[in-house]
């Protein structure tokens, strides 16, 4: 057990909750209202509304979906803490709803504020939180420990630790430096303290679940692999206008790097080193968080990963980054032991190939003799690889035309966690 986990106990987390209670209805927004209308310009207000709407809807979503987690937790102390967390999430929702109604003028109540700000949500946000809704339904129907581990990974490790916490830090930093929106800053600080408790609990619970049921480790890997289809797109600003971030003193790369670093730290603290999670994360742990962030942003901007808004750019750097992600994503437990080569013989781009052998893999551009080859457009390959199209359907439509080893074709589904 890591020292980070050993220092966290369920009774202590509950006691911290009792000591840390606060009232969302008593935050004073009078100065915030003046700042919003008199000190902020139109672009700042647009960017702030986009940023804060993601938090508002995120808090509302997690408050609504926590019930099945409480039912699935195996120990009473875990259920008690999760109950306090649901209270926290409801309080956070009320806090953000008050900011939207009292400061921004977005609706007159929670329902109205949610409806008014819903158009601000990104594709990545909608997809990721849609998965959280499905996760809650799955837990309610089948509350097994592996399913709970997958849910905790999605809820506490990915959404809270990797997305919400880095975003909170940059918002707090800007408000502290400028003296803007003092009511929002006070509430954000209190939200951050609550989230630290929640994340600490999630790390401890994930550690305990894996210790109790080894199958939970695979559930964690599968959940991370699935969520990574959407996570990089959560913070993509409207029209890729990066001033939605820089106007508040941070860059998208800052947020993405912080998210990558937080995810790695929390997994290690839970006793789940990323390099042991069967290719769940599509990048090397030898790279720095900022290098990982830069790579993800390059692929997003090229349309290689993320929301499909048109044909992908045939950018050599972005394509090379994606094939390296393919290499890193292999679950070598299901890969062939003998040397096997897969070729993507693109009709509209230079070919690329993958060589897998005895627990290692290499990718490179160029046409080679292959055990399995796909004839396709780059766009078709990317749609299948990123989960935007079902592989079987793509083959039926002849968007991907395989030739060679059908045994290797079948094995690919397990190799890449499909």
CSV table of C-alpha atoms in Angstrom, one decimal:
chain,number,residue,atom,x,y,z
A,1,UNK,CA,0.0,0.0,0.0
A,2,UNK,CA,1.4,3.4,-1.0
A,3,UNK,CA,1.9,6.0,1.6
A,4,UNK,CA,-0.7,8.2,-0.1
A,5,UNK,CA,-3.3,5.5,0.4
A,6,UNK,CA,-2.2,4.4,3.9
A,7,UNK,CA,-2.7,8.0,5.1
A,8,UNK,CA,-6.4,7.9,4.0
A,9,UNK,CA,-9.1,6.2,6.0
A,10,UNK,CA,-12.8,6.2,5.5
A,11,UNK,CA,-13.6,7.4,9.1
A,12,UNK,CA,-11.1,10.2,8.7
A,13,UNK,CA,-12.6,11.3,5.4
A,14,UNK,CA,-16.1,11.3,7.0
A,15,UNK,CA,-14.8,13.4,9.9
A,16,UNK,CA,-13.2,15.9,7.4
A,17,UNK,CA,-16.6,16.2,5.8
A,18,UNK,CA,-18.3,17.1,9.1
A,19,UNK,CA,-15.6,19.8,9.8
A,20,UNK,CA,-15.7,21.2,6.3
A,21,UNK,CA,-19.5,21.9,5.8
A,22,UNK,CA,-20.4,25.2,4.2
A,23,UNK,CA,-23.5,26.9,2.8
A,24,UNK,CA,-23.9,27.5,-0.9
A,25,UNK,CA,-26.9,29.7,-0.3
A,26,UNK,CA,-24.8,32.2,1.8
A,27,UNK,CA,-22.1,33.0,-0.8
A,28,UNK,CA,-22.4,36.7,-1.6
A,29,UNK,CA,-22.5,37.4,-5.3
A,30,UNK,CA,-23.3,41.1,-5.2
A,31,UNK,CA,-19.7,42.1,-6.2
A,32,UNK,CA,-19.5,39.4,-8.8
A,33,UNK,CA,-22.6,40.8,-10.5
A,34,UNK,CA,-21.0,44.2,-10.8
A,35,UNK,CA,-17.8,42.7,-12.1
A,36,UNK,CA,-19.6,40.6,-14.7
A,37,UNK,CA,-21.5,43.6,-16.1
A,38,UNK,CA,-19.0,46.4,-15.6
A,39,UNK,CA,-15.5,45.1,-15.5
A,40,UNK,CA,-15.6,42.1,-18.0
A,41,UNK,CA,-15.9,42.7,-21.7
A,42,UNK,CA,-18.1,40.7,-24.1
A,43,UNK,CA,-15.4,38.1,-25.0
A,44,UNK,CA,-14.4,37.6,-21.3
A,45,UNK,CA,-18.1,36.9,-20.5
A,46,UNK,CA,-18.4,34.5,-23.4
A,47,UNK,CA,-15.3,32.6,-22.4
A,48,UNK,CA,-16.2,32.6,-18.7
A,49,UNK,CA,-19.7,31.3,-19.5
A,50,UNK,CA,-18.2,28.5,-21.5
A,51,UNK,CA,-15.7,27.5,-18.8
A,52,UNK,CA,-18.2,27.8,-15.9
A,53,UNK,CA,-21.0,26.0,-17.7
A,54,UNK,CA,-18.8,22.9,-18.0
A,55,UNK,CA,-18.4,22.9,-14.2
A,56,UNK,CA,-22.1,23.6,-13.6
A,57,UNK,CA,-23.3,20.7,-15.7
A,58,UNK,CA,-20.5,18.4,-14.4
A,59,UNK,CA,-21.6,19.0,-10.8
A,60,UNK,CA,-25.2,18.4,-11.7
A,61,UNK,CA,-24.4,15.2,-13.6
A,62,UNK,CA,-22.3,13.7,-10.8
A,63,UNK,CA,-24.9,14.5,-8.2
A,64,UNK,CA,-27.6,12.7,-10.2
A,65,UNK,CA,-25.5,9.6,-10.9
A,66,UNK,CA,-23.9,8.8,-7.4
A,67,UNK,CA,-26.8,6.8,-6.0
A,68,UNK,CA,-25.9,3.4,-7.6
A,69,UNK,CA,-22.3,3.9,-6.4
A,70,UNK,CA,-23.6,4.1,-2.8
A,71,UNK,CA,-25.6,0.9,-3.2
A,72,UNK,CA,-22.7,-1.0,-4.8
A,73,UNK,CA,-20.0,-0.1,-2.2
A,74,UNK,CA,-19.3,-3.3,-0.2
A,75,UNK,CA,-18.5,-1.7,3.2
A,76,UNK,CA,-20.7,0.5,5.5
A,77,UNK,CA,-18.0,3.2,5.9
A,78,UNK,CA,-17.7,3.5,2.1
A,79,UNK,CA,-21.5,3.9,1.8
A,80,UNK,CA,-21.5,6.6,4.5
A,81,UNK,CA,-18.8,8.6,2.8
A,82,UNK,CA,-20.4,8.3,-0.6
A,83,UNK,CA,-23.6,9.6,0.9
A,84,UNK,CA,-21.7,12.7,2.1
A,85,UNK,CA,-20.3,13.1,-1.3
A,86,UNK,CA,-23.7,13.2,-2.9
A,87,UNK,CA,-24.6,16.0,-0.5
A,88,UNK,CA,-21.5,17.8,-1.6
A,89,UNK,CA,-22.3,17.5,-5.3
A,90,UNK,CA,-25.8,18.8,-4.7
A,91,UNK,CA,-24.3,21.8,-2.8
A,92,UNK,CA,-21.9,22.4,-5.7
A,93,UNK,CA,-24.8,22.4,-8.2
A,94,UNK,CA,-26.7,24.9,-6.1
A,95,UNK,CA,-23.6,27.1,-5.9
A,96,UNK,CA,-23.1,27.1,-9.7
A,97,UNK,CA,-26.8,27.5,-10.3
A,98,UNK,CA,-26.8,30.6,-8.1
A,99,UNK,CA,-23.9,32.1,-10.0
A,100,UNK,CA,-25.7,31.5,-13.3
A,101,UNK,CA,-29.0,32.9,-12.2
A,102,UNK,CA,-27.8,35.7,-9.9
A,103,UNK,CA,-24.7,36.9,-11.8
A,104,UNK,CA,-25.0,35.8,-15.4
A,105,UNK,CA,-28.8,36.0,-15.6
A,106,UNK,CA,-29.0,32.6,-17.2
A,107,UNK,CA,-32.5,31.4,-16.2
A,108,UNK,CA,-34.3,31.9,-12.9
A,109,UNK,CA,-33.9,28.5,-11.3
A,110,UNK,CA,-31.7,25.4,-11.6
A,111,UNK,CA,-33.7,23.9,-14.4
A,112,UNK,CA,-33.7,27.2,-16.3
A,113,UNK,CA,-30.0,27.7,-15.8
A,114,UNK,CA,-29.2,24.2,-17.0
A,115,UNK,CA,-31.3,24.6,-20.1
A,116,UNK,CA,-29.8,28.1,-20.9
A,117,UNK,CA,-26.2,26.9,-20.6
A,118,UNK,CA,-26.5,23.5,-22.2
A,119,UNK,CA,-25.4,24.8,-25.7
A,120,UNK,CA,-22.0,25.6,-24.1
A,121,UNK,CA,-21.2,21.9,-23.6
A,122,UNK,CA,-18.6,20.3,-25.8
A,123,UNK,CA,-18.9,17.1,-27.8
A,124,UNK,CA,-16.3,15.4,-25.5
A,125,UNK,CA,-18.2,16.5,-22.4
A,126,UNK,CA,-21.5,15.2,-23.7
A,127,UNK,CA,-20.0,11.8,-24.7
A,128,UNK,CA,-18.1,11.4,-21.4
A,129,UNK,CA,-21.0,12.3,-19.1
A,130,UNK,CA,-23.3,10.2,-21.3
A,131,UNK,CA,-21.0,7.3,-20.4
A,132,UNK,CA,-21.3,8.2,-16.7
A,133,UNK,CA,-25.1,8.0,-17.0
A,134,UNK,CA,-24.8,4.5,-18.6
A,135,UNK,CA,-22.3,3.5,-15.9
A,136,UNK,CA,-24.8,4.4,-13.2
A,137,UNK,CA,-27.5,2.3,-14.9
A,138,UNK,CA,-25.1,-0.6,-15.3
A,139,UNK,CA,-24.2,-0.4,-11.6
A,140,UNK,CA,-27.8,-0.3,-10.6
A,141,UNK,CA,-28.6,-3.4,-12.6
A,142,UNK,CA,-25.4,-5.4,-11.8
A,143,UNK,CA,-23.4,-4.0,-8.8
A,144,UNK,CA,-20.3,-6.2,-9.0
A,145,UNK,CA,-16.9,-5.1,-7.7
A,146,UNK,CA,-15.3,-4.9,-11.1
A,147,UNK,CA,-18.2,-2.7,-12.4
A,148,UNK,CA,-17.8,-0.5,-9.3
A,149,UNK,CA,-14.1,-0.3,-9.9
A,150,UNK,CA,-14.8,0.9,-13.5
A,151,UNK,CA,-17.3,3.4,-12.2
A,152,UNK,CA,-14.9,4.8,-9.6
A,153,UNK,CA,-12.2,5.1,-12.3
A,154,UNK,CA,-14.6,7.1,-14.5
A,155,UNK,CA,-16.1,9.2,-11.7
A,156,UNK,CA,-13.3,9.9,-9.2
A,157,UNK,CA,-10.1,9.4,-11.2
A,158,UNK,CA,-11.0,10.6,-14.7
A,159,UNK,CA,-13.8,13.2,-14.2
A,160,UNK,CA,-12.9,14.6,-10.8
A,161,UNK,CA,-9.1,14.2,-10.6
A,162,UNK,CA,-8.1,14.5,-14.2
A,163,UNK,CA,-10.7,17.0,-15.5
A,164,UNK,CA,-12.4,19.0,-12.7
A,165,UNK,CA,-9.4,19.5,-10.4
A,166,UNK,CA,-7.0,21.0,-13.0
A,167,UNK,CA,-9.7,23.2,-14.3
A,168,UNK,CA,-10.5,24.5,-10.8
A,169,UNK,CA,-6.9,25.3,-10.2
A,170,UNK,CA,-6.5,27.5,-13.2
A,171,UNK,CA,-9.8,29.3,-12.5
A,172,UNK,CA,-8.9,30.0,-8.9
A,173,UNK,CA,-5.4,31.2,-9.9
A,174,UNK,CA,-6.9,33.8,-12.3
A,175,UNK,CA,-9.5,35.0,-9.8
A,176,UNK,CA,-6.9,35.3,-7.0
A,177,UNK,CA,-4.5,37.2,-9.3
A,178,UNK,CA,-7.1,39.7,-10.6
A,179,UNK,CA,-9.4,40.1,-7.6
A,180,UNK,CA,-12.3,39.3,-10.0
A,181,UNK,CA,-15.6,37.6,-9.0
A,182,UNK,CA,-14.9,37.2,-5.2
A,183,UNK,CA,-18.0,35.1,-4.6
A,184,UNK,CA,-17.1,32.7,-7.3
A,185,UNK,CA,-13.6,32.4,-5.9
A,186,UNK,CA,-14.8,31.7,-2.4
A,187,UNK,CA,-17.1,29.0,-3.6
A,188,UNK,CA,-14.5,27.5,-5.9
A,189,UNK,CA,-12.1,27.2,-3.0
A,190,UNK,CA,-14.7,25.3,-1.0
A,191,UNK,CA,-15.6,23.1,-3.9
A,192,UNK,CA,-11.9,22.3,-4.4
A,193,UNK,CA,-11.5,21.2,-0.7
A,194,UNK,CA,-14.5,19.0,-1.2
A,195,UNK,CA,-13.1,17.5,-4.4
A,196,UNK,CA,-9.8,16.7,-2.7
A,197,UNK,CA,-11.8,14.6,-0.2
A,198,UNK,CA,-13.7,12.9,-3.0
A,199,UNK,CA,-10.5,12.1,-5.0
A,200,UNK,CA,-8.7,10.8,-1.9
A,201,UNK,CA,-11.7,8.5,-1.3
A,202,UNK,CA,-11.7,7.3,-4.9
A,203,UNK,CA,-8.0,6.5,-4.8
A,204,UNK,CA,-8.4,4.5,-1.6
A,205,UNK,CA,-11.6,2.7,-2.7
A,206,UNK,CA,-10.0,1.8,-6.0
A,207,UNK,CA,-6.9,0.4,-4.2
A,208,UNK,CA,-9.1,-1.6,-1.9
A,209,UNK,CA,-11.3,-3.0,-4.7
A,210,UNK,CA,-8.3,-4.2,-6.7
A,211,UNK,CA,-6.8,-5.8,-3.5
A,212,UNK,CA,-10.1,-7.5,-2.9
A,213,UNK,CA,-10.9,-8.7,-6.4
A,214,UNK,CA,-8.1,-9.0,-9.0
A,215,UNK,CA,-10.6,-8.7,-11.9
A,216,UNK,CA,-11.0,-5.1,-10.9
A,217,UNK,CA,-7.6,-4.3,-12.5
A,218,UNK,CA,-8.9,-5.2,-16.0
A,219,UNK,CA,-12.1,-3.2,-15.4
A,220,UNK,CA,-9.9,-0.2,-14.6
A,221,UNK,CA,-7.9,-0.7,-17.8
A,222,UNK,CA,-11.0,-1.1,-20.0
A,223,UNK,CA,-12.7,2.0,-18.5
A,224,UNK,CA,-9.6,4.2,-19.1
A,225,UNK,CA,-9.3,2.9,-22.7
A,226,UNK,CA,-12.9,3.6,-23.4
A,227,UNK,CA,-13.0,7.1,-21.8
A,228,UNK,CA,-9.9,8.2,-23.6
A,229,UNK,CA,-12.0,8.4,-26.8
A,230,UNK,CA,-13.7,11.4,-25.3
A,231,UNK,CA,-11.5,12.9,-22.6
A,232,UNK,CA,-9.2,14.9,-24.8
A,233,UNK,CA,-12.2,16.7,-26.4
A,234,UNK,CA,-13.8,17.9,-23.2
A,235,UNK,CA,-11.9,21.2,-23.1
A,236,UNK,CA,-11.9,22.0,-26.9
A,237,UNK,CA,-13.2,25.6,-27.1
A,238,UNK,CA,-15.8,26.9,-29.6
A,239,UNK,CA,-14.2,27.1,-33.0
A,240,UNK,CA,-10.9,26.1,-31.6
A,241,UNK,CA,-10.5,29.7,-30.3
A,242,UNK,CA,-7.8,29.3,-27.7
A,243,UNK,CA,-8.4,32.8,-26.4
A,244,UNK,CA,-11.2,31.1,-24.4
A,245,UNK,CA,-8.4,29.9,-22.2
A,246,UNK,CA,-5.7,32.5,-22.7
A,247,UNK,CA,-8.0,35.4,-21.8
A,248,UNK,CA,-7.9,34.0,-18.3
A,249,UNK,CA,-4.1,33.5,-18.1
A,250,UNK,CA,-3.7,29.9,-19.0
A,251,UNK,CA,-3.2,27.8,-22.2
A,252,UNK,CA,-5.0,24.6,-23.3
A,253,UNK,CA,-1.6,22.9,-23.0
A,254,UNK,CA,-1.4,23.9,-19.4
A,255,UNK,CA,-4.8,22.2,-18.6
A,256,UNK,CA,-4.0,19.1,-20.7
A,257,UNK,CA,-0.6,18.7,-19.1
A,258,UNK,CA,-2.1,19.1,-15.6
A,259,UNK,CA,-4.8,16.5,-16.4
A,260,UNK,CA,-2.2,14.0,-17.7
A,261,UNK,CA,-0.1,14.5,-14.6
A,262,UNK,CA,-3.0,14.1,-12.2
A,263,UNK,CA,-4.3,11.0,-13.9
A,264,UNK,CA,-0.9,9.3,-13.6
A,265,UNK,CA,-0.4,10.4,-10.0
A,266,UNK,CA,-3.8,9.1,-8.9
A,267,UNK,CA,-3.4,5.7,-10.6
A,268,UNK,CA,0.0,5.2,-9.1
A,269,UNK,CA,-1.3,6.2,-5.6
A,270,UNK,CA,-4.0,3.5,-6.0
A,271,UNK,CA,-1.4,0.9,-6.8
A,272,UNK,CA,-2.1,0.9,-10.5
A,273,UNK,CA,0.9,2.1,-12.4
A,274,UNK,CA,-0.2,3.1,-15.9
A,275,UNK,CA,2.5,1.0,-17.6
A,276,UNK,CA,0.9,-2.1,-16.0
A,277,UNK,CA,-2.6,-1.3,-17.3
A,278,UNK,CA,-2.3,-3.3,-20.6
A,279,UNK,CA,-2.1,-0.3,-23.0
A,280,UNK,CA,-5.0,1.6,-21.5
A,281,UNK,CA,-3.2,5.0,-21.9
A,282,UNK,CA,-2.1,5.8,-25.5
A,283,UNK,CA,1.2,7.4,-24.7
A,284,UNK,CA,4.5,6.6,-23.1
A,285,UNK,CA,5.0,7.3,-19.4
A,286,UNK,CA,8.6,8.3,-20.4
A,287,UNK,CA,7.3,11.4,-22.0
A,288,UNK,CA,6.5,14.5,-19.9
A,289,UNK,CA,2.9,15.6,-19.2
A,290,UNK,CA,3.5,18.6,-21.3
A,291,UNK,CA,4.7,16.4,-24.2
A,292,UNK,CA,1.6,14.3,-23.9
A,293,UNK,CA,-0.6,17.4,-23.9
A,294,UNK,CA,1.1,18.8,-27.0
A,295,UNK,CA,0.6,15.5,-28.8
A,296,UNK,CA,-3.1,15.2,-27.9
A,297,UNK,CA,-3.7,18.8,-29.0
A,298,UNK,CA,-1.9,18.2,-32.4
A,299,UNK,CA,-4.1,15.2,-33.1
A,300,UNK,CA,-7.3,17.0,-32.0
A,301,UNK,CA,-6.6,20.0,-34.2
A,302,UNK,CA,-6.0,17.7,-37.2
A,303,UNK,CA,-9.2,15.9,-36.6
A,304,UNK,CA,-7.3,12.7,-36.1
A,305,UNK,CA,-9.0,12.1,-32.7
A,306,UNK,CA,-12.1,13.6,-31.0
A,307,UNK,CA,-15.3,14.9,-32.6
A,308,UNK,CA,-15.6,14.3,-36.3
A,309,UNK,CA,-16.4,17.6,-38.0
A,310,UNK,CA,-15.1,16.7,-41.4
A,311,UNK,CA,-12.2,14.8,-43.1
A,312,UNK,CA,-9.0,14.6,-41.1
A,313,UNK,CA,-6.0,16.6,-42.1
A,314,UNK,CA,-3.3,14.5,-43.7
A,315,UNK,CA,-0.7,16.1,-41.4
A,316,UNK,CA,2.4,13.8,-41.2
A,317,UNK,CA,3.2,14.8,-37.6
A,318,UNK,CA,-0.4,14.1,-36.4
A,319,UNK,CA,-0.6,10.8,-38.3
A,320,UNK,CA,2.8,9.7,-36.8
A,321,UNK,CA,1.6,10.6,-33.3
A,322,UNK,CA,-1.5,8.6,-33.8
A,323,UNK,CA,0.3,5.5,-35.0
A,324,UNK,CA,2.6,5.8,-32.0
A,325,UNK,CA,-0.6,5.9,-29.9
A,326,UNK,CA,-1.7,2.7,-31.7
A,327,UNK,CA,1.6,1.1,-30.7
A,328,UNK,CA,1.2,2.1,-27.1
A,329,UNK,CA,-2.4,0.9,-26.9
A,330,UNK,CA,-1.7,-2.8,-27.6
A,331,UNK,CA,-2.7,-5.2,-24.9
A,332,UNK,CA,0.2,-7.6,-25.2
A,333,UNK,CA,-1.6,-10.3,-23.3
A,334,UNK,CA,-3.6,-10.9,-26.4
A,335,UNK,CA,-1.0,-10.2,-29.1
A,336,UNK,CA,0.7,-13.0,-31.0
A,337,UNK,CA,4.0,-14.2,-29.6
A,338,UNK,CA,5.6,-14.8,-33.0
A,339,UNK,CA,6.5,-11.8,-35.2
A,340,UNK,CA,3.4,-10.5,-36.9
A,341,UNK,CA,3.0,-7.5,-39.2
A,342,UNK,CA,-0.1,-5.5,-40.0
A,343,UNK,CA,-0.1,-3.1,-42.9
A,344,UNK,CA,-2.5,-0.1,-43.5
A,345,UNK,CA,-2.2,0.4,-47.3
A,346,UNK,CA,-4.0,3.7,-47.6
A,347,UNK,CA,-5.4,4.8,-50.9
A,348,UNK,CA,-4.9,8.5,-50.1
A,349,UNK,CA,-1.9,8.6,-47.8
A,350,UNK,CA,1.5,6.9,-47.4
A,351,UNK,CA,1.1,3.4,-46.0
A,352,UNK,CA,2.0,2.6,-42.4
A,353,UNK,CA,2.7,-0.8,-40.7
A,354,UNK,CA,2.9,-2.3,-37.2
A,355,UNK,CA,5.2,-5.1,-36.2
A,356,UNK,CA,4.3,-7.0,-33.0
A,357,UNK,CA,6.6,-9.6,-31.5
A,358,UNK,CA,6.9,-11.2,-28.1
A,359,UNK,CA,5.6,-8.2,-26.0
A,360,UNK,CA,7.0,-5.4,-28.0
A,361,UNK,CA,5.8,-3.4,-31.0
A,362,UNK,CA,7.1,-0.9,-33.6
A,363,UNK,CA,5.4,1.3,-36.1
A,364,UNK,CA,6.8,3.0,-39.2
A,365,UNK,CA,5.6,4.4,-42.5
A,366,UNK,CA,6.1,2.4,-45.6
A,367,UNK,CA,4.8,-0.7,-47.4
A,368,UNK,CA,6.0,-4.1,-46.3
A,369,UNK,CA,5.1,-7.7,-46.7
A,370,UNK,CA,2.4,-8.3,-44.0
A,371,UNK,CA,0.5,-11.1,-42.4
A,372,UNK,CA,-2.6,-8.9,-42.5
A,373,UNK,CA,-3.2,-5.8,-44.7
A,374,UNK,CA,-6.0,-3.3,-44.9
A,375,UNK,CA,-6.8,-1.4,-48.0
A,376,UNK,CA,-8.7,1.8,-47.0
A,377,UNK,CA,-8.7,5.6,-46.8
A,378,UNK,CA,-7.0,7.2,-43.9
A,379,UNK,CA,-10.3,8.6,-42.8
A,380,UNK,CA,-11.9,5.1,-42.6
A,381,UNK,CA,-9.0,3.8,-40.6
A,382,UNK,CA,-9.3,6.7,-38.1
A,383,UNK,CA,-13.0,6.3,-37.8
A,384,UNK,CA,-12.7,2.6,-36.8
A,385,UNK,CA,-9.6,3.2,-34.6
A,386,UNK,CA,-11.3,6.0,-32.5
A,387,UNK,CA,-14.6,4.2,-32.1
A,388,UNK,CA,-16.5,6.5,-34.5
A,389,UNK,CA,-17.5,3.5,-36.6
A,390,UNK,CA,-17.9,-0.2,-35.9
A,391,UNK,CA,-15.1,-2.3,-37.5
A,392,UNK,CA,-17.5,-5.0,-38.7
A,393,UNK,CA,-19.7,-2.4,-40.3
A,394,UNK,CA,-16.7,-0.7,-42.0
A,395,UNK,CA,-15.7,-4.1,-43.5
A,396,UNK,CA,-19.2,-4.8,-44.7
A,397,UNK,CA,-19.3,-1.4,-46.3
A,398,UNK,CA,-15.9,-2.1,-47.8
A,399,UNK,CA,-14.5,1.0,-46.2
A,400,UNK,CA,-11.8,-1.3,-44.9
A,401,UNK,CA,-10.8,-4.3,-47.0
A,402,UNK,CA,-8.7,-6.8,-45.1
A,403,UNK,CA,-6.6,-9.5,-46.7
A,404,UNK,CA,-4.3,-12.1,-45.2
A,405,UNK,CA,-4.6,-13.8,-41.8
A,406,UNK,CA,-8.2,-13.9,-40.6
A,407,UNK,CA,-6.9,-15.3,-37.3
A,408,UNK,CA,-4.9,-12.1,-36.7
A,409,UNK,CA,-7.9,-10.0,-37.8
A,410,UNK,CA,-10.0,-11.6,-35.1
A,411,UNK,CA,-7.2,-11.3,-32.5
A,412,UNK,CA,-6.9,-7.5,-33.2
A,413,UNK,CA,-10.2,-6.9,-31.3
A,414,UNK,CA,-8.7,-8.1,-28.1
A,415,UNK,CA,-5.2,-6.6,-28.8
A,416,UNK,CA,-6.8,-3.2,-28.9
A,417,UNK,CA,-9.4,-3.7,-26.2
A,418,UNK,CA,-12.4,-3.6,-28.5
